[in-house]
Structure formats: C-alpha cells, structure tokens
CSV table of C-alpha atoms in Angstrom, one decimal:
chain,number,residue,atom,x,y,z
W,28,UNK,CA,58.2,14.6,-45.8
W,29,UNK,CA,55.1,12.6,-46.7
W,30,UNK,CA,52.8,15.4,-45.2
W,31,UNK,CA,54.7,18.0,-47.2
W,32,UNK,CA,54.2,16.1,-50.4
W,33,UNK,CA,50.5,15.5,-49.6
W,34,UNK,CA,49.9,19.3,-49.3
W,35,UNK,CA,52.3,20.4,-52.0
W,36,UNK,CA,54.5,22.4,-49.6
W,37,UNK,CA,58.3,22.7,-49.7
W,38,UNK,CA,58.9,24.6,-46.5
W,39,UNK,CA,57.0,22.5,-43.9
W,40,UNK,CA,60.3,21.6,-42.1
W,41,UNK,CA,60.8,25.3,-41.3
W,42,UNK,CA,57.2,26.2,-40.6
W,43,UNK,CA,55.2,23.1,-39.7
W,44,UNK,CA,51.4,23.5,-39.3
W,45,UNK,CA,50.0,23.9,-35.8
W,46,UNK,CA,48.9,20.8,-33.9
W,47,UNK,CA,45.2,20.2,-34.5
W,48,UNK,CA,45.3,21.4,-38.1
W,49,UNK,CA,43.3,18.9,-40.3
W,50,UNK,CA,45.4,17.0,-42.8
W,51,UNK,CA,44.2,16.3,-46.4
W,52,UNK,CA,41.7,13.4,-46.7
W,53,UNK,CA,44.2,11.5,-48.9
W,54,UNK,CA,46.9,11.5,-46.3
W,55,UNK,CA,45.9,8.2,-44.7
W,56,UNK,CA,47.2,6.5,-47.9
W,57,UNK,CA,50.9,7.4,-47.1
W,58,UNK,CA,51.2,4.6,-44.6
W,59,UNK,CA,52.0,2.2,-47.4
W,60,UNK,CA,55.3,4.0,-48.1
W,61,UNK,CA,56.6,2.9,-44.7
W,62,UNK,CA,55.3,-0.7,-44.8
W,63,UNK,CA,58.2,-2.9,-45.9
W,64,UNK,CA,55.8,-5.6,-47.0
W,65,UNK,CA,53.6,-3.4,-49.2
W,66,UNK,CA,54.3,-3.4,-53.0
W,67,UNK,CA,54.7,0.4,-53.0
W,68,UNK,CA,56.9,0.8,-50.1
W,69,UNK,CA,60.0,3.1,-50.2
W,70,UNK,CA,62.9,1.1,-51.5
W,71,UNK,CA,65.7,2.0,-53.9
W,72,UNK,CA,64.8,-0.4,-56.7
W,73,UNK,CA,62.8,-3.5,-57.7
W,74,UNK,CA,59.4,-4.3,-59.0
W,75,UNK,CA,56.3,-2.8,-57.5
W,76,UNK,CA,54.5,-6.1,-57.2
W,77,UNK,CA,56.8,-8.8,-56.0
W,78,UNK,CA,54.0,-10.9,-54.6
W,79,UNK,CA,54.8,-14.5,-53.8
W,80,UNK,CA,52.9,-17.2,-55.7
W,81,UNK,CA,51.4,-14.9,-58.3
W,82,UNK,CA,51.2,-16.4,-61.7
W,83,UNK,CA,49.8,-13.4,-63.6
W,84,UNK,CA,49.6,-9.8,-62.6
W,85,UNK,CA,48.3,-7.9,-59.6
W,86,UNK,CA,46.2,-4.9,-60.1
W,87,UNK,CA,44.9,-2.3,-57.6
W,88,UNK,CA,41.2,-2.3,-58.4
W,89,UNK,CA,39.6,-0.2,-55.6
W,90,UNK,CA,40.4,1.9,-52.6
W,91,UNK,CA,37.8,3.2,-50.1
W,92,UNK,CA,38.3,5.4,-47.0
W,93,UNK,CA,35.7,5.9,-44.3
W,94,UNK,CA,36.5,8.7,-41.9
W,95,UNK,CA,34.9,8.6,-38.5
W,96,UNK,CA,36.6,11.9,-37.6
W,97,UNK,CA,39.2,14.2,-39.2
W,98,UNK,CA,42.9,13.3,-39.0
W,99,UNK,CA,44.8,16.2,-37.5
W,100,UNK,CA,48.5,17.2,-37.2
W,101,UNK,CA,49.9,15.7,-34.1
W,102,UNK,CA,47.6,12.6,-34.1
W,103,UNK,CA,49.5,9.3,-33.5
W,104,UNK,CA,47.7,6.6,-35.4
W,105,UNK,CA,48.2,2.9,-35.1
W,106,UNK,CA,47.3,0.8,-38.2
W,107,UNK,CA,46.0,-2.7,-38.0
W,108,UNK,CA,45.3,-4.8,-41.1
W,109,UNK,CA,43.2,-7.9,-41.8
W,110,UNK,CA,42.2,-9.7,-44.9
W,111,UNK,CA,38.6,-9.3,-45.9
W,112,UNK,CA,36.6,-11.1,-48.5
W,113,UNK,CA,38.0,-13.1,-51.5
W,114,UNK,CA,36.1,-14.0,-54.6
W,115,UNK,CA,36.7,-15.1,-58.2
W,116,UNK,CA,35.3,-14.4,-61.7
W,117,UNK,CA,36.0,-16.0,-65.0
W,118,UNK,CA,38.0,-13.9,-67.6
W,119,UNK,CA,36.7,-13.5,-71.1
W,120,UNK,CA,40.1,-14.4,-72.4
W,121,UNK,CA,40.3,-17.5,-70.3
W,122,UNK,CA,41.6,-18.0,-66.8
W,123,UNK,CA,40.2,-16.4,-63.7
W,124,UNK,CA,40.3,-13.1,-61.9
W,125,UNK,CA,40.9,-13.5,-58.1
W,126,UNK,CA,39.8,-10.6,-55.9
W,127,UNK,CA,41.3,-10.0,-52.4
W,128,UNK,CA,40.1,-7.4,-50.0
W,129,UNK,CA,42.3,-5.9,-47.3
W,130,UNK,CA,40.9,-3.9,-44.4
W,131,UNK,CA,43.0,-1.4,-42.4
W,132,UNK,CA,41.9,0.4,-39.3
W,133,UNK,CA,43.6,3.5,-38.1
W,134,UNK,CA,43.2,4.1,-34.4
W,135,UNK,CA,44.3,7.0,-32.2
W,136,UNK,CA,46.2,6.9,-28.9
W,137,UNK,CA,42.9,6.1,-27.0
W,138,UNK,CA,42.3,3.2,-29.4
W,139,UNK,CA,39.3,5.0,-31.0
W,140,UNK,CA,38.7,4.2,-34.7
W,141,UNK,CA,39.5,7.2,-36.8
W,142,UNK,CA,39.8,5.9,-40.4
W,143,UNK,CA,38.8,2.6,-42.0
W,144,UNK,CA,40.3,1.7,-45.4
W,145,UNK,CA,39.3,-1.0,-47.8
W,146,UNK,CA,41.5,-2.0,-50.7
W,147,UNK,CA,40.7,-4.6,-53.4
W,148,UNK,CA,43.5,-6.2,-55.4
W,149,UNK,CA,42.9,-8.4,-58.4
W,150,UNK,CA,45.2,-11.2,-59.5
W,151,UNK,CA,44.9,-12.0,-63.2
W,152,UNK,CA,45.5,-15.7,-64.0
W,153,UNK,CA,47.1,-16.4,-67.4
W,154,UNK,CA,44.8,-18.5,-69.7
W,155,UNK,CA,45.9,-22.1,-70.2
W,156,UNK,CA,46.7,-22.8,-73.8
C-alpha cells in the first residue's frame, strides 16, 4: 500500500513491479507510518504530536536522506535509530527553541548501510509572562 501511494499507482496489487526495480527516493520516509512511537504513525485518531513533557509545540524542521545505493523492490531493510545532537537558541518572542536530531540507518539483509536519514525536530517553549 505504501509503495503504491509513493508511486501514484492503484493497480500494484495486481501487477507488482519486478524485484530489483528501483523505488522512488522518497520511499524511505514511509517507515514512520509503521512506527507506533512516531507522531505520524497510522492510527485511527488523535493528535499528531503527543510527545511527553512538551510544554510548547513540536515542529519538523529538517529532513535529510543520504543514499549509499538505490533501494530496490524486494529489499528487506532493518531500521535502527539513535539520537544525534541537541542544541538551543533563544526565541525573539521570549523562551527558547530546543533542537533535537534523530539519525536512522537503513541496513540490508547483509547488514550493509543503504540509507542514512537525519531529522531535526524543534520544540518551541512558551515565553514566561
């Protein structure tokens, strides 16, 4: 279903692409739909960002993908995630912006790195009055 959506095809269940066919470069981003802890996972209802301990808002600021080889139909990828850097900046309106970086590595069945993803989230802190 996710692959069909990514390529804009309705009939992939009846005529799937041949194994080895390259998938769109954006396809690596669909893993979040199957992660129960991610704010955009597939669930029937509820807020997008139900992060614990967040006093303001959480914004998706950046997303980077580094491809070490193309992802192809039939590849089985394992995704590992780690936290990267964190930093803060003052807001003009008062309060602070907190930046958090998350690194994902997508590895094939031989444990070779295929794709590396870096996402930066920003938490906005409400100004004290």
